[in-house]
Amino acid sequence: MYNEINEIQASINLEYGPLMRLGLFHLDDGDRLLIVIHHLVVDGVSWRILFEDIETLYTQLKHGEKPTLPPKTDSFKHWAEKLAIYSDSKTFLMEKNYWTQLESSPVHQIPRDFEGQANYVKDARSISFNLGEDETKLLLTKVNNAFGTEINDILLTMLGMGIRKTFSLARVLIALEGHGREDILEDIDISRTVGWFTGLFPLVLDLSYTDDTGRQLKEIKETLRKIPNKGIGYGILRYLSGVENKNGIEFKLQPQISFNYLGQFDADVNH
């Protein structure tokens, strides 16, 4: 089975296709459906859409009902075309001052033990840990209730405090990922559109208050609330806006850490 899975994954070809392949495995303890899709055409939200549709169709067929799905939403192509127009609009360019100031923010590089030359997947290493059920419940509910925060506020505060403790840096630059489906375009609905919408933008964390966890958390929370449209504008300004509309911004920030909270997938994979 594992050899077949690797073969299906290896058959994905970005230049010539296919970008998606399925495999149905009949095992002694039941069937398994493998779905392999290239990351350029699918993101975390898209997987939720696909899981939901598969569960809906499976349930309908199981009960002898006619398979029916909700109407499709606007295409990725249509969204991209609208985004290109939006990138030079007066409404969007109001964000320019925020990103200009961020790009001029003083930050220090995180020291490294070795200066590497190559950057290959084969050289990557992963470190992971799990929280228990009680700790997870506290993290997702009670902590946020006490401070009026969101989960990203908590996680970024803990990340920042760890960096301050380890490297003694009072300011740190990270790359923050978002789902990229912000409601910034009129007459566009991508709530059920499959694609890679993920946005990536720089964020500077001020870690001056790590001795007071509550104060530090509030500072991080306020920093995140000041980001216009949850950061989607950085990539729009950098890659879509006309040259005349991004004069004065060098886009020189190079975060060493990338942060991405994907959310809770438990409800999507329980069936």
Coordinates of C-alpha atoms in Angstrom, one line a residue:
M1 CA 0.0 0.0 0.0
Y2 CA 2.7 2.5 0.9
N3 CA 4.6 1.8 -2.4
E4 CA 1.4 2.6 -4.3
I5 CA 0.8 5.8 -2.3
N6 CA 4.3 7.0 -3.1
E7 CA 3.8 6.2 -6.7
I8 CA 0.6 8.2 -6.8
Q9 CA 2.3 11.1 -5.1
A10 CA 5.3 11.0 -7.4
S11 CA 3.0 11.0 -10.5
I12 CA 1.9 14.6 -9.7
N13 CA 3.6 16.9 -12.3
L14 CA 3.4 20.7 -12.0
E15 CA 4.3 21.4 -15.6
Y16 CA 2.3 18.8 -17.5
G17 CA -0.2 17.4 -15.0
P18 CA -1.9 15.8 -13.4
L19 CA -2.3 18.0 -10.3
M20 CA -4.7 15.7 -8.6
R21 CA -5.0 11.9 -8.3
L22 CA -7.2 9.6 -6.3
G23 CA -6.5 6.1 -5.1
L24 CA -9.1 3.6 -3.5
F25 CA -7.6 0.9 -1.3
H26 CA -9.6 -2.1 -0.3
L27 CA -8.2 -3.3 3.0
D28 CA -9.2 -6.0 5.5
D29 CA -10.6 -3.5 7.9
G30 CA -12.4 -1.4 5.4
D31 CA -11.7 0.9 2.4
R32 CA -9.5 3.9 2.3
L33 CA -9.7 6.8 -0.2
L34 CA -6.4 8.6 -0.9
I35 CA -6.6 12.2 -2.3
V36 CA -3.4 13.7 -3.6
I37 CA -3.5 17.3 -4.8
H38 CA -0.6 19.7 -5.6
H39 CA -0.3 22.5 -3.0
L40 CA -0.5 25.2 -5.7
V41 CA -4.1 24.4 -6.3
V42 CA -5.3 23.5 -2.8
D43 CA -5.0 25.1 0.7
G44 CA -6.3 24.3 4.2
V45 CA -9.7 25.9 3.7
S46 CA -10.1 24.0 0.4
W47 CA -9.5 20.7 2.2
R48 CA -12.4 21.5 4.6
I49 CA -14.6 22.2 1.6
L50 CA -13.7 18.9 0.0
F51 CA -14.1 16.9 3.2
E52 CA -17.5 18.5 3.8
D53 CA -18.7 17.7 0.2
I54 CA -17.4 14.1 0.4
E55 CA -19.2 13.6 3.7
T56 CA -22.4 15.1 2.2
L57 CA -22.3 12.9 -0.9
Y58 CA -21.5 9.8 1.1
T59 CA -24.3 10.4 3.5
Q60 CA -26.8 11.1 0.7
L61 CA -25.8 7.9 -1.2
K62 CA -25.9 5.8 1.9
H63 CA -29.5 6.8 2.5
G64 CA -30.5 6.3 -1.2
E65 CA -30.8 10.1 -1.8
K66 CA -29.9 11.9 -5.0
P67 CA -26.4 13.3 -4.6
T68 CA -26.7 17.1 -4.4
L69 CA -24.1 19.8 -3.4
P70 CA -24.5 23.5 -2.8
P71 CA -23.9 25.9 -5.8
K72 CA -20.3 26.7 -6.7
T73 CA -18.9 30.0 -5.8
D74 CA -16.7 32.4 -7.9
S75 CA -13.7 30.9 -9.6
F76 CA -10.1 31.4 -8.6
K77 CA -9.5 33.0 -12.0
H78 CA -12.3 35.5 -11.5
W79 CA -11.0 36.4 -8.0
A80 CA -7.5 36.9 -9.3
E81 CA -8.7 39.2 -12.0
K82 CA -10.7 41.3 -9.6
L83 CA -7.7 41.4 -7.2
A84 CA -5.4 42.8 -9.9
I85 CA -7.8 45.7 -10.4
Y86 CA -8.2 46.2 -6.7
S87 CA -4.3 46.4 -6.3
D88 CA -4.1 49.9 -7.8
S89 CA -7.3 51.3 -6.3
K90 CA -7.4 54.2 -3.9
T91 CA -9.2 52.1 -1.4
F92 CA -6.4 49.6 -1.3
L93 CA -3.5 52.0 -1.5
M94 CA -4.6 53.5 1.9
E95 CA -2.7 50.5 3.3
K96 CA 0.6 51.6 1.8
N97 CA 1.7 53.7 4.8
Y98 CA 1.3 50.8 7.2
W99 CA 3.5 48.5 5.1
T100 CA 6.0 51.3 4.5
Q101 CA 6.5 51.8 8.2
L102 CA 6.7 48.1 8.8
E103 CA 9.4 47.7 6.2
S104 CA 11.5 50.4 7.9
S105 CA 11.2 48.7 11.4
P106 CA 14.5 47.9 13.1
V107 CA 14.9 44.2 13.7
H108 CA 17.8 41.9 14.5
Q109 CA 18.5 38.5 12.9
I110 CA 18.2 35.4 15.0
P111 CA 21.7 34.0 15.4
R112 CA 22.4 30.7 13.8
D113 CA 24.9 28.0 14.8
F114 CA 26.0 27.4 11.2
E115 CA 25.6 29.3 7.9
G116 CA 24.1 26.8 5.5
Q117 CA 24.5 27.0 1.7
A118 CA 21.8 24.8 0.3
N119 CA 18.2 24.5 1.3
Y120 CA 16.8 21.0 0.6
V121 CA 13.8 19.1 1.9
K122 CA 16.1 16.1 2.6
D123 CA 18.0 18.2 5.1
A124 CA 14.9 19.3 7.1
R125 CA 14.2 18.1 10.6
S126 CA 10.9 18.3 12.5
I127 CA 10.3 18.7 16.2
S128 CA 6.8 18.2 17.6
F129 CA 4.9 17.8 20.8
N130 CA 1.4 17.2 21.9
L131 CA -0.8 18.8 24.5
G132 CA -3.2 16.8 26.6
E133 CA -7.0 17.1 26.4
D134 CA -7.3 19.3 29.5
E135 CA -4.4 21.6 28.3
T136 CA -5.9 21.9 24.9
K137 CA -9.3 22.8 26.3
L138 CA -7.8 25.5 28.4
L139 CA -5.8 26.9 25.5
L140 CA -8.8 27.0 23.1
T141 CA -11.4 28.3 25.5
K142 CA -10.6 29.6 29.0
V143 CA -7.5 31.6 28.2
N144 CA -9.2 33.4 25.4
N145 CA -12.2 34.1 27.5
A146 CA -10.1 35.7 30.2
F147 CA -8.2 38.1 27.9
G148 CA -10.6 38.5 25.1
T149 CA -8.1 37.1 22.7
E150 CA -7.9 34.7 19.7
I151 CA -5.8 31.6 19.5
N152 CA -3.2 33.3 17.3
D153 CA -2.7 35.9 20.0
I154 CA -1.8 33.2 22.6
L155 CA 0.4 31.2 20.3
L156 CA 2.4 34.1 19.0
T157 CA 2.9 35.4 22.5
M158 CA 4.3 32.1 23.6
L159 CA 6.5 31.9 20.5
G160 CA 7.8 35.4 21.2
M161 CA 8.5 34.7 24.8
G162 CA 10.4 31.6 23.9
I163 CA 12.5 33.6 21.4
R164 CA 13.2 36.3 24.0
K165 CA 14.3 33.7 26.5
T166 CA 16.5 31.9 24.1
F167 CA 18.1 34.7 22.1
S168 CA 17.6 37.8 24.3
L169 CA 15.9 39.7 21.4
A170 CA 13.5 42.4 22.2
R171 CA 12.1 42.6 18.7
V172 CA 11.7 39.6 16.3
L173 CA 10.6 39.4 12.7
I174 CA 8.4 36.5 11.6
A175 CA 6.4 35.6 8.5
L176 CA 2.7 35.1 9.3
E177 CA 0.4 33.0 7.1
G178 CA -3.3 33.7 6.7
H179 CA -6.1 32.0 4.8
G180 CA -6.1 34.9 2.2
R181 CA -9.8 34.9 1.8
E182 CA -10.5 38.3 3.3
D183 CA -13.7 40.1 2.4
I184 CA -12.1 42.9 0.4
L185 CA -13.7 42.6 -3.0
E186 CA -17.3 43.5 -3.8
D187 CA -19.5 41.0 -5.5
I188 CA -17.1 38.1 -5.0
D189 CA -17.9 34.9 -3.1
I190 CA -15.1 32.4 -2.7
S191 CA -16.5 30.6 0.4
R192 CA -16.7 27.3 -1.5
T193 CA -13.9 27.9 -4.0
V194 CA -11.0 25.4 -4.1
G195 CA -7.6 26.9 -4.6
W196 CA -4.4 28.2 -2.9
F197 CA -5.4 31.6 -1.5
T198 CA -2.9 31.6 1.4
G199 CA -1.4 35.0 2.2
L200 CA 2.1 35.5 3.7
F201 CA 3.3 38.8 5.3
P202 CA 5.9 40.0 7.7
L203 CA 5.2 40.9 11.3
V204 CA 7.4 42.5 13.9
L205 CA 6.8 41.3 17.5
D206 CA 7.8 43.7 20.3
L207 CA 8.9 41.5 23.2
S208 CA 9.7 44.2 25.7
Y209 CA 7.2 42.9 28.3
T210 CA 8.0 39.2 28.6
D211 CA 8.4 39.6 32.4
D212 CA 4.7 40.3 32.6
T213 CA 2.8 37.6 30.6
G214 CA -0.5 39.4 30.7
R215 CA 0.9 42.7 29.5
Q216 CA 2.9 40.9 26.7
L217 CA -0.2 39.1 25.5
K218 CA -2.1 42.4 25.3
E219 CA 0.7 44.0 23.3
I220 CA 0.8 41.1 20.8
K221 CA -3.0 41.3 20.6
E222 CA -3.0 45.0 19.8
T223 CA -0.2 44.5 17.2
L224 CA -2.3 41.9 15.4
R225 CA -5.4 44.0 15.5
K226 CA -3.6 46.9 13.7
I227 CA -2.8 44.8 10.7
P228 CA -5.0 46.0 7.8
N229 CA -7.3 43.3 6.4
K230 CA -5.4 40.6 8.3
G231 CA -2.3 41.1 6.1
I232 CA -3.5 40.2 2.7
G233 CA -2.5 43.6 1.3
Y234 CA 1.3 43.0 1.7
G235 CA 1.4 40.4 -1.1
I236 CA -1.0 42.5 -3.2
L237 CA 1.2 45.6 -2.9
R238 CA 4.4 43.7 -3.5
Y239 CA 3.4 41.6 -6.5
L240 CA 0.3 43.2 -8.1
S241 CA 0.3 46.9 -7.6
G242 CA 1.9 49.1 -10.4
V243 CA 5.5 50.2 -9.9
E244 CA 4.4 53.8 -9.4
N245 CA 2.2 52.8 -6.5
K246 CA 4.9 51.0 -4.5
N247 CA 7.8 53.5 -4.8
G248 CA 9.7 54.0 -1.5
I249 CA 9.2 50.4 -0.3
E250 CA 12.1 48.1 -0.7
F251 CA 10.4 44.8 0.5
K252 CA 13.7 43.9 2.1
L253 CA 12.4 42.1 5.2
Q254 CA 13.4 38.4 5.3
P255 CA 11.8 36.6 8.2
Q256 CA 13.6 33.5 9.5
I257 CA 10.5 32.1 11.2
S258 CA 7.2 31.2 9.5
F259 CA 4.1 30.9 11.6
N260 CA 0.9 29.2 10.5
Y261 CA -2.0 28.1 12.7
L262 CA -4.2 25.8 10.5
G263 CA -7.1 25.6 13.0
Q264 CA -9.0 22.5 14.1
F265 CA -9.4 19.7 11.7
D266 CA -11.0 17.2 14.1
A267 CA -14.6 17.9 13.0
D268 CA -13.6 17.4 9.3
V269 CA -12.0 14.0 9.7
N270 CA -14.1 12.2 12.3
H271 CA -16.2 10.4 9.7

